[in-house]
mmCIF file of C-alpha atoms in Angstrom:
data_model
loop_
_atom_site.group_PDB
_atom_site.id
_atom_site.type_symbol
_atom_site.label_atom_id
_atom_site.label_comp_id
_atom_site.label_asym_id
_atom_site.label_seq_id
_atom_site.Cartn_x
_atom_site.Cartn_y
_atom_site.Cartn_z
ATOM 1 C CA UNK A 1 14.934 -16.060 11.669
ATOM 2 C CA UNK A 2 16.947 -19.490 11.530
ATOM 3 C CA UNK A 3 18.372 -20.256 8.122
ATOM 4 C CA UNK A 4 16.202 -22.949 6.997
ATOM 5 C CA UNK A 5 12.943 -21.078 8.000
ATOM 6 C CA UNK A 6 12.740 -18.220 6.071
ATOM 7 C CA UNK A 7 10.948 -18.341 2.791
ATOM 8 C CA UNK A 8 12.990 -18.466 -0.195
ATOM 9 C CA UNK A 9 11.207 -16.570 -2.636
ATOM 10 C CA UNK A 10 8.315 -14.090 -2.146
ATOM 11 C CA UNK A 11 6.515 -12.762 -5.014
ATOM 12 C CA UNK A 12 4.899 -9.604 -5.277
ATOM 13 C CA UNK A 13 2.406 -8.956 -7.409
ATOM 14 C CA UNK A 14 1.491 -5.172 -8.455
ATOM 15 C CA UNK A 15 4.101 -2.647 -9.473
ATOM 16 C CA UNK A 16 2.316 0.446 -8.479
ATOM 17 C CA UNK A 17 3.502 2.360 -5.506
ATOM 18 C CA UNK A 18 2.973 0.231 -2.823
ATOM 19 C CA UNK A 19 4.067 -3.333 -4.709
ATOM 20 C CA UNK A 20 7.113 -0.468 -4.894
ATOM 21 C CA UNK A 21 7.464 -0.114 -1.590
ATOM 22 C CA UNK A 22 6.981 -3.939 -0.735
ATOM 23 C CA UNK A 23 9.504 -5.331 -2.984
ATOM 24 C CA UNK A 24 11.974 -3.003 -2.019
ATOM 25 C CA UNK A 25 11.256 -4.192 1.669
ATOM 26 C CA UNK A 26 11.636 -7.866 1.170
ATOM 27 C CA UNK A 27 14.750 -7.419 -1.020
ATOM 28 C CA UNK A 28 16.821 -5.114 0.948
ATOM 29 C CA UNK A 29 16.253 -7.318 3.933
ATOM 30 C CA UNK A 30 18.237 -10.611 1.663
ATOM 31 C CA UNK A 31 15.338 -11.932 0.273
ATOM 32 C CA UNK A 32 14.799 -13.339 -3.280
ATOM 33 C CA UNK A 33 12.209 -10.998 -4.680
ATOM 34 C CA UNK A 34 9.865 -11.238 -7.601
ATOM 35 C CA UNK A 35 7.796 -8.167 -9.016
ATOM 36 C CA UNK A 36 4.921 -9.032 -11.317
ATOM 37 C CA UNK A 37 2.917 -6.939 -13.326
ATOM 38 C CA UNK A 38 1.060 -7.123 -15.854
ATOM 39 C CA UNK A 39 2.833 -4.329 -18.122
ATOM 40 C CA UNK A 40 6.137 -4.996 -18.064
ATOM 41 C CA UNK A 41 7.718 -1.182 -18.188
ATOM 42 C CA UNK A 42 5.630 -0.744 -15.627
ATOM 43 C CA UNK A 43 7.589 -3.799 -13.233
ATOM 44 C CA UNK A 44 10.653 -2.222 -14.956
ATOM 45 C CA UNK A 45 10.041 1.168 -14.239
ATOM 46 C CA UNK A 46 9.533 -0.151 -10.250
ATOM 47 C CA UNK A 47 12.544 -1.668 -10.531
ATOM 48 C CA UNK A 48 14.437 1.069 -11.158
ATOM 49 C CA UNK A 49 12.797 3.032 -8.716
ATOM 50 C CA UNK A 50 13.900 0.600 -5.999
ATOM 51 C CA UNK A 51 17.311 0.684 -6.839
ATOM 52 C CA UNK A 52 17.203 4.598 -6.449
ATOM 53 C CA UNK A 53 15.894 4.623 -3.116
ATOM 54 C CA UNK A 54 18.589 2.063 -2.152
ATOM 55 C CA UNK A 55 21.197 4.522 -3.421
ATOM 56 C CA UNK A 56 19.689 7.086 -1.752
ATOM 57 C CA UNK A 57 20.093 4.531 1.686
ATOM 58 C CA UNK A 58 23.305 4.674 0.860
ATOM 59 C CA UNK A 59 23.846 8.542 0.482
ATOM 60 C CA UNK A 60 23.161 8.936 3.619
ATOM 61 C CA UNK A 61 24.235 5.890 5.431
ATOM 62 C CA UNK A 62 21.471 3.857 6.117
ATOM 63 C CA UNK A 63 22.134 1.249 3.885
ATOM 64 C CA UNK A 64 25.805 -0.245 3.065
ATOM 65 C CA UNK A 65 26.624 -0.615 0.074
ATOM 66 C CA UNK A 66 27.922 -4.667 -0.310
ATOM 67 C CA UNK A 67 23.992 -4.812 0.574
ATOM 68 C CA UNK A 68 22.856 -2.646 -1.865
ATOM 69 C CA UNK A 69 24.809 -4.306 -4.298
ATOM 70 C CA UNK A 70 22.860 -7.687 -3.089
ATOM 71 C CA UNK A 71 19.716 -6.162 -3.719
ATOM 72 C CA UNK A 72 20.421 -6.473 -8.007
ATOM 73 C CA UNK A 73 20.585 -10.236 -7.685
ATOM 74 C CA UNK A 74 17.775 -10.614 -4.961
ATOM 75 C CA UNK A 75 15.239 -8.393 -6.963
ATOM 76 C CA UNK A 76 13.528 -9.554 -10.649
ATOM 77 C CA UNK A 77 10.409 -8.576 -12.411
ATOM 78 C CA UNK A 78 8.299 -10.695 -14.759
ATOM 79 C CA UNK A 79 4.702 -10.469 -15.975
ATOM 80 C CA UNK A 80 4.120 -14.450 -15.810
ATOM 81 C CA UNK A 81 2.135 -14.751 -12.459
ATOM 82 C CA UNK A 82 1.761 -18.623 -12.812
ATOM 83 C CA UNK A 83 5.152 -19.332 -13.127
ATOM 84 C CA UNK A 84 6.682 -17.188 -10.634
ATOM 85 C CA UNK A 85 4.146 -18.584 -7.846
ATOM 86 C CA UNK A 86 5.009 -22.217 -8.601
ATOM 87 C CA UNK A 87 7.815 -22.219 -6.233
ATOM 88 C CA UNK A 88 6.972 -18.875 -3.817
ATOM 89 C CA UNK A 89 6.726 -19.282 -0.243
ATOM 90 C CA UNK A 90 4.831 -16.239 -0.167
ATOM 91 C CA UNK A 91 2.953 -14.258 -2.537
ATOM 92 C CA UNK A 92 1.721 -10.319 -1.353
ATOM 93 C CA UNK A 93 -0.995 -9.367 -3.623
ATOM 94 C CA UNK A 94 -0.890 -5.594 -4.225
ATOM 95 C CA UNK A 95 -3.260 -4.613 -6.857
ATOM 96 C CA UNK A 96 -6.211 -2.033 -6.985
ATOM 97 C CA UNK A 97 -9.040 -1.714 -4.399
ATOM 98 C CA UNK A 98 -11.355 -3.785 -6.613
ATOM 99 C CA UNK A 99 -12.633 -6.946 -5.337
ATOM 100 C CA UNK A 100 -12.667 -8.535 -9.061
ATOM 101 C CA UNK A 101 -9.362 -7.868 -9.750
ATOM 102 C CA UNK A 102 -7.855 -9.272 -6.762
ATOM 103 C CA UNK A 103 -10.133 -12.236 -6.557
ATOM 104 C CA UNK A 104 -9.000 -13.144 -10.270
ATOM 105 C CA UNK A 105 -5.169 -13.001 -9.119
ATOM 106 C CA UNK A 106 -6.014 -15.069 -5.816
ATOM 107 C CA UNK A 107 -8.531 -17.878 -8.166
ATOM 108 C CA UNK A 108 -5.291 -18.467 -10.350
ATOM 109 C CA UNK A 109 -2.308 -18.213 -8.168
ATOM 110 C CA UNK A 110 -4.270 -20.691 -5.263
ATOM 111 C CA UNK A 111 -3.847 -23.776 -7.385
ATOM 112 C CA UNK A 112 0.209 -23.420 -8.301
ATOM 113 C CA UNK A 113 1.549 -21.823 -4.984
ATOM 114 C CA UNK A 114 3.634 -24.743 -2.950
ATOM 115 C CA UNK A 115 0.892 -26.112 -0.598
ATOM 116 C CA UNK A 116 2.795 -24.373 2.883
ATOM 117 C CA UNK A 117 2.994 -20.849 1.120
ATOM 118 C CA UNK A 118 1.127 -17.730 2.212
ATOM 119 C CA UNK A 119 -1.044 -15.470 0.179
ATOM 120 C CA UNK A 120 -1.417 -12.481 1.637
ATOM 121 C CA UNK A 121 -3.078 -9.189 0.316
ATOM 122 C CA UNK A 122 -2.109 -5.706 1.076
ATOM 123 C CA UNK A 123 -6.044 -4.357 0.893
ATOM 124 C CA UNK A 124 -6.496 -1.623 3.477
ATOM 125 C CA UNK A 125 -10.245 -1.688 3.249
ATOM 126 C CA UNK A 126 -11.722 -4.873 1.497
ATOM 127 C CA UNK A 127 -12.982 -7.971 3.117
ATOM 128 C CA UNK A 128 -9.703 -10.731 3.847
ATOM 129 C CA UNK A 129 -12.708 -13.495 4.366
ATOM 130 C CA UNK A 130 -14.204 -12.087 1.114
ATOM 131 C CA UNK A 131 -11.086 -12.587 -0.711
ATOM 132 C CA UNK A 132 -10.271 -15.753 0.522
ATOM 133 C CA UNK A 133 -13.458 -17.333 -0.360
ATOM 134 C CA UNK A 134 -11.793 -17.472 -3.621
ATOM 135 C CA UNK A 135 -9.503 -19.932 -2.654
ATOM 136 C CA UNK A 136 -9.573 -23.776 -1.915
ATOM 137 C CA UNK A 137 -7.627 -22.864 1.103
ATOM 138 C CA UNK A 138 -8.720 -20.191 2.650
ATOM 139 C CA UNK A 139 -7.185 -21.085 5.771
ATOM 140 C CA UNK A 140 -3.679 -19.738 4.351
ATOM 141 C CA UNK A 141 -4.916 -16.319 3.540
ATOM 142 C CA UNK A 142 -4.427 -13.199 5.510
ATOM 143 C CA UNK A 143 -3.779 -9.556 5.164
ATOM 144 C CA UNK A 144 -0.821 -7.870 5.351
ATOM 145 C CA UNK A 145 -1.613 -3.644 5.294
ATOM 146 C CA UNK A 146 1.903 -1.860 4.547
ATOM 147 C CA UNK A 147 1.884 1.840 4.777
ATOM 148 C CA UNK A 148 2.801 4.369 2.429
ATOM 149 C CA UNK A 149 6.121 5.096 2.179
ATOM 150 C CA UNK A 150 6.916 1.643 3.238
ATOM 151 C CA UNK A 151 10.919 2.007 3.234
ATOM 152 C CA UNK A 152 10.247 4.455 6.110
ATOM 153 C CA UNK A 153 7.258 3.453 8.099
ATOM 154 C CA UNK A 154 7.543 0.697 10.659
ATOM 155 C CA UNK A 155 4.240 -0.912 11.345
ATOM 156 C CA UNK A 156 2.504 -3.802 9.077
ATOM 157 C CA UNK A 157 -1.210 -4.565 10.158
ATOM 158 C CA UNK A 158 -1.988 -8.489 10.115
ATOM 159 C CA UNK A 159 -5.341 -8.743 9.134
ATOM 160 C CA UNK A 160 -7.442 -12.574 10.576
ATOM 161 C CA UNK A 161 -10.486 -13.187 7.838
ATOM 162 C CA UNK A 162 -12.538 -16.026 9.278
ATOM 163 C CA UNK A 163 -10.693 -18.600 8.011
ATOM 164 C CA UNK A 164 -7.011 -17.638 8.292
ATOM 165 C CA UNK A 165 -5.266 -20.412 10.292
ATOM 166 C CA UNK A 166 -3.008 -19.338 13.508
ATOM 167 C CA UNK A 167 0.198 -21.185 11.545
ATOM 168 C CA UNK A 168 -0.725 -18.237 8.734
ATOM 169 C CA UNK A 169 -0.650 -15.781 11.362
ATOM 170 C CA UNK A 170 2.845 -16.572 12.950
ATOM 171 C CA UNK A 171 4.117 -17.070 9.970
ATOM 172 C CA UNK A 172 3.154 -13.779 9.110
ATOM 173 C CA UNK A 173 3.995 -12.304 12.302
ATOM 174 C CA UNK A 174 7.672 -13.707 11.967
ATOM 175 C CA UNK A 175 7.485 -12.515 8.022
ATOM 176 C CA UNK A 176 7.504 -8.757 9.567
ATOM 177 C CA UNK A 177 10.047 -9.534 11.906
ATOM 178 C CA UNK A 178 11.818 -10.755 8.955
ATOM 179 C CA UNK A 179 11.932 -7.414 7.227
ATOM 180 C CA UNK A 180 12.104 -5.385 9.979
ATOM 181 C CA UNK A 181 8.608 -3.801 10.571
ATOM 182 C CA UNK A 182 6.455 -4.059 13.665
ATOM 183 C CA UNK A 183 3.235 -5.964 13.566
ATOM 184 C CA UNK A 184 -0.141 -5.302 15.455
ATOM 185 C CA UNK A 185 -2.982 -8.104 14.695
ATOM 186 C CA UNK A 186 -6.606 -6.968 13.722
ATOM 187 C CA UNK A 187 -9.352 -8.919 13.559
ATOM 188 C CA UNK A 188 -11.255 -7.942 9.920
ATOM 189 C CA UNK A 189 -13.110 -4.971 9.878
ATOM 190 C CA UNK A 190 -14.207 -2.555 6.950
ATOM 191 C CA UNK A 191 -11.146 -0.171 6.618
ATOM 192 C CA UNK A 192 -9.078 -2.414 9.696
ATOM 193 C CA UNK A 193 -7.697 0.457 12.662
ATOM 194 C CA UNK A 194 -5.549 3.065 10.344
ATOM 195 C CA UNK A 195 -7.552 2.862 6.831
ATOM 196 C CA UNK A 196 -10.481 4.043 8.819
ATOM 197 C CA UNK A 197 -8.916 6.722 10.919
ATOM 198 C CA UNK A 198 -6.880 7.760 7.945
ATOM 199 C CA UNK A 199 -9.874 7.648 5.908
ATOM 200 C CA UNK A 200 -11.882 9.798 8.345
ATOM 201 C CA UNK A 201 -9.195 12.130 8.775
ATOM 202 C CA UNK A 202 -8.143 12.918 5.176
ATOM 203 C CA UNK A 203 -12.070 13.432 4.548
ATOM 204 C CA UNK A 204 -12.731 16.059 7.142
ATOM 205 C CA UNK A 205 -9.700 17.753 5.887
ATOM 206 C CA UNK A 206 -11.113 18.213 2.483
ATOM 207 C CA UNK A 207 -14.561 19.112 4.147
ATOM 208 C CA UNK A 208 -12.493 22.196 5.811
ATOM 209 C CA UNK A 209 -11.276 22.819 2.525
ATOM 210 C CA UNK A 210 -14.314 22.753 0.611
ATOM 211 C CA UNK A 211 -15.798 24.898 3.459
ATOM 212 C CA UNK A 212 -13.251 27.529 3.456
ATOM 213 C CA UNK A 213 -11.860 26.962 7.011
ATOM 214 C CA UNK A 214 -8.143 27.218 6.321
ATOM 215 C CA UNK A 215 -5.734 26.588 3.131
ATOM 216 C CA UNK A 216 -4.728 23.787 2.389
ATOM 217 C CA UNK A 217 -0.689 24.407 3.705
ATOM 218 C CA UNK A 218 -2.429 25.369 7.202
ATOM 219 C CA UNK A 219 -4.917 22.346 7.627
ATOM 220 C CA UNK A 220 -1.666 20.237 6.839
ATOM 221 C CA UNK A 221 0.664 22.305 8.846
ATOM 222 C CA UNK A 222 -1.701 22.051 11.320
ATOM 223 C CA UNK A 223 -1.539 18.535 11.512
ATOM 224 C CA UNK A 224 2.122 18.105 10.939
ATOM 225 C CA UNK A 225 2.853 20.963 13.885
ATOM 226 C CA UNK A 226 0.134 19.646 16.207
ATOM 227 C CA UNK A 227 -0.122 16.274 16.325
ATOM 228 C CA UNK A 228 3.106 15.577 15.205
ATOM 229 C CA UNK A 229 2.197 14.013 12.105
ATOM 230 C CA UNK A 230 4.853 13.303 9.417
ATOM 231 C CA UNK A 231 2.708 14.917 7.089
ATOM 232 C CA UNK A 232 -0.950 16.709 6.999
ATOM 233 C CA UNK A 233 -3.814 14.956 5.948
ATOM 234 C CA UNK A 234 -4.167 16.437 2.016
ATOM 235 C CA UNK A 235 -0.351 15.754 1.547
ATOM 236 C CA UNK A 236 -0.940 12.139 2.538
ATOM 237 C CA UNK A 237 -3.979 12.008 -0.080
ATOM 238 C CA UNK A 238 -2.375 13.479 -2.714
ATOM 239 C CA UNK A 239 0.482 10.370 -1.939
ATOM 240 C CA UNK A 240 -1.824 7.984 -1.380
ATOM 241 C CA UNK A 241 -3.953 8.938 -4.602
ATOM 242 C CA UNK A 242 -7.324 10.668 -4.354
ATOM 243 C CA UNK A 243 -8.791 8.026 -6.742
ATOM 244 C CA UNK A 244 -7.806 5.826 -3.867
ATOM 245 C CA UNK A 245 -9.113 7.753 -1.276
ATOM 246 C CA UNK A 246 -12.307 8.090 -2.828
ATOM 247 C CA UNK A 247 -12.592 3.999 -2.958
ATOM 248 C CA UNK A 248 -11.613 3.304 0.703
ATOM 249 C CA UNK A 249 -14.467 6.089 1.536
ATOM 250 C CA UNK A 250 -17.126 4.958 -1.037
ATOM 251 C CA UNK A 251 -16.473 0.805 0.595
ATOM 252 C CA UNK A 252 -16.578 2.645 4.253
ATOM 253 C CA UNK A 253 -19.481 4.572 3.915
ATOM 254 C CA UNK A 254 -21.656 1.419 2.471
ATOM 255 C CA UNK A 255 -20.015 -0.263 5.386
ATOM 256 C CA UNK A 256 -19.997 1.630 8.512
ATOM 257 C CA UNK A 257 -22.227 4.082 7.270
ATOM 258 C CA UNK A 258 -23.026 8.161 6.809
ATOM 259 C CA UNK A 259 -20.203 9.346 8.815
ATOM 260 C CA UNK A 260 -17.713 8.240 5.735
ATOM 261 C CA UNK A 261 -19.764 9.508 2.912
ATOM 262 C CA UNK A 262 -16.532 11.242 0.831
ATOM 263 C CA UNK A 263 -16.515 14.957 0.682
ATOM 264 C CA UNK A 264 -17.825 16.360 -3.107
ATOM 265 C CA UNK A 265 -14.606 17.612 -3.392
ATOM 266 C CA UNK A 266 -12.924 14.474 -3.711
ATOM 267 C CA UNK A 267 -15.085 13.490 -6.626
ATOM 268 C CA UNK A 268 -14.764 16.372 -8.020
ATOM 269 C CA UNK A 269 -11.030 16.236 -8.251
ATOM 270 C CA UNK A 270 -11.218 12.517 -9.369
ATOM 271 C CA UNK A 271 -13.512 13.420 -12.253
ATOM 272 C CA UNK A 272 -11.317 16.097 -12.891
ATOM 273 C CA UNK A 273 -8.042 13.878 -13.059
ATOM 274 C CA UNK A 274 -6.208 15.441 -10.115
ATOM 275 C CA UNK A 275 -5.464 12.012 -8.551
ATOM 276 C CA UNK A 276 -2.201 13.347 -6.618
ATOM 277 C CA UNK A 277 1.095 12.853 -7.194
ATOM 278 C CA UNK A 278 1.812 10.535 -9.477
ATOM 279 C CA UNK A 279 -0.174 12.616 -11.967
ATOM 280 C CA UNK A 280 1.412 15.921 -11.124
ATOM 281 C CA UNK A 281 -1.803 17.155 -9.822
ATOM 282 C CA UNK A 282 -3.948 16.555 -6.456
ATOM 283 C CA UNK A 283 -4.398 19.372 -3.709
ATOM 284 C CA UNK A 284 -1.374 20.637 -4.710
ATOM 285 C CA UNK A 285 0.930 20.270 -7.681
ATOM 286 C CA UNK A 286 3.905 18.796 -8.623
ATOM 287 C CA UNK A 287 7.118 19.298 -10.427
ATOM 288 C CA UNK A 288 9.939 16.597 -10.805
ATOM 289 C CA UNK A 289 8.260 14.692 -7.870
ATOM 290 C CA UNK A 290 8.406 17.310 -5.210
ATOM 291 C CA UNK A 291 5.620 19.444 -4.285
ATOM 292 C CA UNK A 292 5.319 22.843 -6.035
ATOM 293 C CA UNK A 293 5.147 25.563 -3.187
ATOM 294 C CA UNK A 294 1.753 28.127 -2.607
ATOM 295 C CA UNK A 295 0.125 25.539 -5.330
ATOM 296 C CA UNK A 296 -2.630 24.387 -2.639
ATOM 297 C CA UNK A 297 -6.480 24.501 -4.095
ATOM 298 C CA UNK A 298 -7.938 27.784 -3.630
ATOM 299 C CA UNK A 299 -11.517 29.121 -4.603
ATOM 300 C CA UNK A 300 -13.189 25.354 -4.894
ATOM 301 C CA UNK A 301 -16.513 26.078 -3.840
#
């Protein structure tokens, strides 16, 4: 982009794994980044795990380091939403799957944001015209669906609610282009084009499970080996977060209907607490972040 067009500031608003990801996507690429949260070792904590991934782009040349160095200035956290998105240009909204939650962030940030700014949400399954009916301008609203890890994957789905204006979209379109990603534009839709093949894949996987088919290491290496898939579909889960998983799948199957109705096995590990990696504990477990080998569920029926 042109200087002069580029946003100034974008906030981002969520410190769990995907804010994470986001912040560390908008800051790396020169831009003044804000990461709010509610809990502030939480933003903290986020922090810190940006700046290790950026040394980590710098271990093995991907990242120099005059711009990693950048990134320290470029990148704050705070837990005051209001005053942060008084003078954002954009604001990503990156919170839980629950529609109260993020209509509460989107009912008190609408009235302070600069009247050009975006608000954009990262949801990968709830309604963007939902959302947006929250707002006295719904016409600047859109999604914007990263992926998980988002350092590393490319693509950003733009997500059109009803409402969102075609100024919203380009300037969301040239956002990604901004940061590097590649866009694709959906048109709203329970679970958008990825959430619900994701969804449907990860869910048959723990049906195959649950039914004894294979192990869990062959379902994934099956998927990794024949499909070419960075990773299988129970790896991804346990990344994504099962308690997650099991949200997407519950809003899908009152959406689109039976053929999402989650596997009992992924309530069963909810209610048990084996929510994936960032507990320690999904399909398989964990030890000092990486993933502890022959540790795959066994005997779950």
């Amino acid at each position: 982009m042109a200087q002069g067009t580029q946003p100034r500031r974008v906030v981002v608003v969520g410190a769990g794994l995907m804010g994470t990801g986001i912040a560390h996507a908008f800051a790396t690429t020169g831009h003044r980044t804000v990461l709010m949260d509610v809990r502030s070792q939480a933003a903290e904590k986020a922090a810190e795990n940006i700046h290790g991934i950026v040394q980590e782009g710098i271990r093995l040349g991907k990242l120099d380091a005059e711009k990693a160095g950048a990134v320290r200035e470029l990148l704050s956290t705070t837990t005051d939403l209001e005053k942060v998105a008084a003078d954002a240009e954009l604001l990503v909204e990156t919170a839980s799957e629950d529609l109260a939650i993020k209509a509460d962030i989107v009912r008190r940030v609408d009235p302070i944001l600069p009247r050009d700014a975006i608000l954009a949400t990262n949801t990968s399954a709830l309604s963007i015209t939902e959302i947006a009916a929250f707002t006295a301008d719904p016409g600047r609203v859109i999604g914007m669906h990263f992926f998980n890890p988002v350092h590393k994957m490319k693509l950003v789905e733009i997500v059109r609610g009803i409402e969102t204006s075609a100024a919203t979209i380009a300037g969301m379109q040239a956002w990604c282009e901004a940061i590097g990603k590649t866009s694709i534009l959906v048109n709203e839709t329970p679970g958008l084009t990825t959430s619900r093949m994701s969804a449907m894949a990860g869910n048959e996987a723990m049906w195959m499970l649950l039914e004894g088919t294979a192990t869990a290491e062959d379902i994934d290496t099956a998927m990794r080996l024949g499909f070419n898939h960075p990773m299988g579909p129970l790896e991804l889960g346990d990344l994504t977060g099962w308690d997650t998983r099991l949200a997407v799948l519950n809003y899908l199957h009152k959406t689109l209907g039976e053929k999402f109705r989650p596997c009992p096995l992924i309530t069963k590990m909810v209610k048990a607490g084996r929510l994936g990696r960032k507990v320690g504990r999904g399909v398989y477990e964990y030890r000092d972040g990486k993933k502890v080998p022959e540790s795959g569920l066994r005997n779950v029926i």
